[in-house]
Short mmCIF file of C-alpha atoms in Angstrom, two decimals:
data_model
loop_
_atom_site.label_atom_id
_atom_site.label_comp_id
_atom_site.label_asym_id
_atom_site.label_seq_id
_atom_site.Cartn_x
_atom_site.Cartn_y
_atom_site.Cartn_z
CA UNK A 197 90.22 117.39 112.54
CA UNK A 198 88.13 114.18 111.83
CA UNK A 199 88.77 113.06 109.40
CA UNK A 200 91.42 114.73 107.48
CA UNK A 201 90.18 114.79 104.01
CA UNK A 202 87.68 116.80 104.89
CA UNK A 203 89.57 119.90 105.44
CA UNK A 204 91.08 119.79 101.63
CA UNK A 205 89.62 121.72 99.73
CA UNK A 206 89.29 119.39 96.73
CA UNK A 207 92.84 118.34 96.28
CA UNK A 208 94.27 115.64 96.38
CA UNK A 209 96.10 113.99 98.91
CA UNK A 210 98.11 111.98 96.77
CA UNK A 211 99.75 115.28 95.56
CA UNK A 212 102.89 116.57 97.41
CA UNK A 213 102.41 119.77 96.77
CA UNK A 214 99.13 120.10 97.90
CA UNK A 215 99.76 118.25 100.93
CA UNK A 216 102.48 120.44 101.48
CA UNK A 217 100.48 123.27 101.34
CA UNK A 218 97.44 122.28 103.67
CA UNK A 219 100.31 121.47 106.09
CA UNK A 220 101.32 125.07 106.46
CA UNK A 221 97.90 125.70 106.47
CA UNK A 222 97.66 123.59 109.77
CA UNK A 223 100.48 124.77 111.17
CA UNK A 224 99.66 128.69 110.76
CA UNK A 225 96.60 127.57 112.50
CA UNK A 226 98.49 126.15 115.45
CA UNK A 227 100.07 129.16 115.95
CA UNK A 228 97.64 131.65 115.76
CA UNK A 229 95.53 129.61 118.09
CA UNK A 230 98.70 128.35 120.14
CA UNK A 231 96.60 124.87 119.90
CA UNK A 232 97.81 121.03 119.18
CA UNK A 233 96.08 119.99 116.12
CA UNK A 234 95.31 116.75 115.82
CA UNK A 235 94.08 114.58 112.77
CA UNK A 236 92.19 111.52 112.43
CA UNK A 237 93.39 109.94 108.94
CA UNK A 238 92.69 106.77 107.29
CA UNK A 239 95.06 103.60 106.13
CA UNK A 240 96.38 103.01 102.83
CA UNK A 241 94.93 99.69 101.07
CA UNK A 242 96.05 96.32 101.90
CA UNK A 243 97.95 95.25 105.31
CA UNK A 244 99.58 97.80 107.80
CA UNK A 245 101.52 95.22 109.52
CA UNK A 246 104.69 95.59 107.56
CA UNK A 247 104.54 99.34 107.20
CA UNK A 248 106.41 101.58 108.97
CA UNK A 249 104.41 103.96 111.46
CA UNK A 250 104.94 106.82 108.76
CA UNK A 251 104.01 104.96 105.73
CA UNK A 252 100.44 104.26 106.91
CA UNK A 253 98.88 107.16 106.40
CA UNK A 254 96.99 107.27 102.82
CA UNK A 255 98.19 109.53 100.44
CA UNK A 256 101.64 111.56 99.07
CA UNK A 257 105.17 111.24 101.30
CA UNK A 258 104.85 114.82 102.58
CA UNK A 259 102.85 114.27 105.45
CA UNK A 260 105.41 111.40 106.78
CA UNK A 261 107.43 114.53 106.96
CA UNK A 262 105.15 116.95 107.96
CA UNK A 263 103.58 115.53 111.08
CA UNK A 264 105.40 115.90 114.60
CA UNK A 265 103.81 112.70 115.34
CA UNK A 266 102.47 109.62 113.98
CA UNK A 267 100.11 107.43 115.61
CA UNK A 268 98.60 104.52 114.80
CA UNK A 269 95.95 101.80 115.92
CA UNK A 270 96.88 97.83 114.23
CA UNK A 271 95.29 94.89 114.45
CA UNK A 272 96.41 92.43 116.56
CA UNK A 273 96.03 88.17 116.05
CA UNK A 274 93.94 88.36 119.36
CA UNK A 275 90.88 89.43 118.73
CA UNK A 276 89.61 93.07 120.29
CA UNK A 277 93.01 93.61 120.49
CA UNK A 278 95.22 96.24 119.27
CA UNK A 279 98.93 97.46 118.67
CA UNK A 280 99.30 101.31 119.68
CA UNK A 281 102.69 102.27 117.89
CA UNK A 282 103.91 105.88 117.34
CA UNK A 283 106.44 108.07 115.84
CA UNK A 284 107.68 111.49 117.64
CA UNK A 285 109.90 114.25 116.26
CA UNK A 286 111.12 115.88 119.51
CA UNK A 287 110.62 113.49 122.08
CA UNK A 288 112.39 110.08 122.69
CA UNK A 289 111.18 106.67 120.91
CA UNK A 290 107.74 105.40 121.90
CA UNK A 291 107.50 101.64 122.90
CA UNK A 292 104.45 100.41 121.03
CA UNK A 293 101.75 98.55 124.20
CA UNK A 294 98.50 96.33 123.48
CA UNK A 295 95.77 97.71 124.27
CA UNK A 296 92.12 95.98 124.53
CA UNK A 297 88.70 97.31 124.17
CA UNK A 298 86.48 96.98 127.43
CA UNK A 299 83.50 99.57 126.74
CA UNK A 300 83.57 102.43 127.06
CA UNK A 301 87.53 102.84 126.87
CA UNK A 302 90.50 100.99 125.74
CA UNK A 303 93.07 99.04 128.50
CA UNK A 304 96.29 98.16 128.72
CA UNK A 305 96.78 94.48 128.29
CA UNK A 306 99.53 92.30 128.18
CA UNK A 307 99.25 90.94 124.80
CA UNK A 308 102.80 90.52 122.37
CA UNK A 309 102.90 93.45 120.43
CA UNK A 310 104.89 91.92 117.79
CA UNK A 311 101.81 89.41 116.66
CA UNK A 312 100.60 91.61 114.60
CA UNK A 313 97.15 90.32 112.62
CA UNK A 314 98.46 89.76 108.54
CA UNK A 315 102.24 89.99 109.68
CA UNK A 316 104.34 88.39 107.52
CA UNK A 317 106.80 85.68 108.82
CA UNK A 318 110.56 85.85 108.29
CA UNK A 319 110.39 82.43 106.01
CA UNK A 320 106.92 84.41 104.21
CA UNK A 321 109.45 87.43 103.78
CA UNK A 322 112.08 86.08 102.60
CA UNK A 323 109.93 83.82 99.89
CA UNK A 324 108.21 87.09 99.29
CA UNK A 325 111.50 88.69 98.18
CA UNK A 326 112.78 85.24 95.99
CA UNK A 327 109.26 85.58 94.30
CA UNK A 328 110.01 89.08 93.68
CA UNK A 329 113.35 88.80 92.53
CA UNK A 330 112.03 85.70 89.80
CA UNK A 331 109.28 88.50 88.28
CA UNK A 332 111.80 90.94 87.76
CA UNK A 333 114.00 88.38 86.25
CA UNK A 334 110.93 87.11 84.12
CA UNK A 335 109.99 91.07 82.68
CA UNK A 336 113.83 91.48 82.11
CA UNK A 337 113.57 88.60 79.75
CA UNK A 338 110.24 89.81 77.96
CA UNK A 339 112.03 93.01 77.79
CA UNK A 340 115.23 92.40 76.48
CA UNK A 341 114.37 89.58 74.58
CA UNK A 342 110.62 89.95 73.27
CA UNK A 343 107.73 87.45 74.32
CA UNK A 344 108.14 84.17 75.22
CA UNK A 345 106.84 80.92 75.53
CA UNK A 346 106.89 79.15 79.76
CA UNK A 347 110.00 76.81 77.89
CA UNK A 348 111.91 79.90 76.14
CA UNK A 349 111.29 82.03 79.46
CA UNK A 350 112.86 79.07 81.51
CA UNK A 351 115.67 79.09 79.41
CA UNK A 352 116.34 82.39 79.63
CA UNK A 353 115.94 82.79 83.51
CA UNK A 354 116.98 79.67 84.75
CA UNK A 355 113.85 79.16 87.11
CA UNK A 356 112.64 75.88 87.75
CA UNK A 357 109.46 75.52 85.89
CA UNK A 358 106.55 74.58 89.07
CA UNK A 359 108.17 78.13 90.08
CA UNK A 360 108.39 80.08 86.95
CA UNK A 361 104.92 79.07 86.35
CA UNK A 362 103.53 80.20 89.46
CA UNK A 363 105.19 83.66 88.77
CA UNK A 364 103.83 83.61 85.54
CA UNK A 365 100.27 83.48 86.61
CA UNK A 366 100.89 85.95 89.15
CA UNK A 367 101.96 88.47 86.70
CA UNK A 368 99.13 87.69 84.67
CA UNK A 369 96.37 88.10 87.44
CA UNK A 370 97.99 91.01 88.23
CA UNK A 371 97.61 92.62 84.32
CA UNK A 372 101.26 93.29 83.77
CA UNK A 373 101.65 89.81 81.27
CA UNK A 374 99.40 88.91 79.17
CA UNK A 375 98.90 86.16 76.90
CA UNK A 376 98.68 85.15 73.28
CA UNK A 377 97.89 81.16 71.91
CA UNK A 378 100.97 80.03 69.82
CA UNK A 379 101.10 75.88 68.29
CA UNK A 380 104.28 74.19 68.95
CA UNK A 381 105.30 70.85 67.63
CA UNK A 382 101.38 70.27 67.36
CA UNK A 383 100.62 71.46 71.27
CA UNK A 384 99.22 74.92 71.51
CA UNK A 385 100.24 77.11 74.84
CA UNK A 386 100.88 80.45 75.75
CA UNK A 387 102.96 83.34 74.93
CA UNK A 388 103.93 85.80 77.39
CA UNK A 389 104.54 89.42 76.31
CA UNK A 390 104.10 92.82 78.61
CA UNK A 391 100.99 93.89 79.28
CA UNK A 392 101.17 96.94 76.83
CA UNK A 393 102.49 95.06 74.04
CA UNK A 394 99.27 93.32 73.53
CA UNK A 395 97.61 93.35 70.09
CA UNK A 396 94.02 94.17 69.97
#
């Protein structure tokens, strides 16, 4: 079935029930048919590198369920290369190979299947989980204790202020701060509040 979201009828794949649904659809059909149904389905958005073979399908958590087996193509750092990794219910684990494109079929190759193209680095991770752990700290404080200047906010959470300031703007490209101008002691600068508590 290529590609998947062709076969839906209109719903959407984000729904659990509906995926649920068109999965006992597929596997009626499997048994009347005593076929192997396979489906070609696309990525979620953003990198696949850090995902686990089940979570890179697009759409609701049923199919991770669903499927006897996952299987998916990532890119690798080398380029025409790529990362073959799979899931199985019945069957033992599945090493994940390299494989390389060489028209008109794809080889094995003896490429690290751990470089992954976009994957993360353990120092990246772990700064990626201090920087979350600073934003939560930062919409705790808007929460609990209402908008706040960069200087209250630092006071509150402790944060070092080249880092709480980086956070800050983070939040803000990403639309869950937003900011009002406020004068203090003669200097004007910014207020940060939730994004839904802004005044229009």
């Amino acid at each position: 079935m290529d590609a998947k979201y062709r076969f839906g009828n209109g719903e959407s794949e984000n729904d659990n029930a509906a995926e649920t649904r068109f999965y006992n659809a597929v596997d009626r059909l499997a048994e009347q048919t005593g076929a192997a149904i396979v489906m070609i389905h696309h990525s979620s958005k953003g990198s696949q590198s850090d995902k686990r073979v089940t979570d890179v399908g697009s759409g609701a958590g049923a199919q991770s369920r669903a499927a006897d087996c996952h299987m998916v193509l990532r890119e690798h750092e080398d380029d025409g290369v790529v990362v073959l990794d799979a899931v199985v219910r019945s069957f033992p684990p599945v090493e994940p190979v390299a494989l390389k494109w060489e028209y008109p079929l794809w080889h094995l190759t003896e490429a690290d299947t751990s470089l992954l193209k976009g994957k993360k680095t353990n120092q990246e991770q772990r700064q990626n989980e201090k920087d979350k752990e600073g934003t939560e700290q930062i919409i705790d404080a808007i929460r609990k204790e209402g908008p706040g200047t960069a200087r209250v906010l630092r006071e509150r959470t402790g944060i070092s202020r080249e880092r709480q300031q980086r956070l800050l703007d983070w939040l803000v490209s990403q639309k869950q701060l937003s900011t009002t101008k406020t004068t203090v002691r003669g200097n004007e600068c910014n207020v940060y509040q939730l994004a839904q508590d802004t005044e229009f």
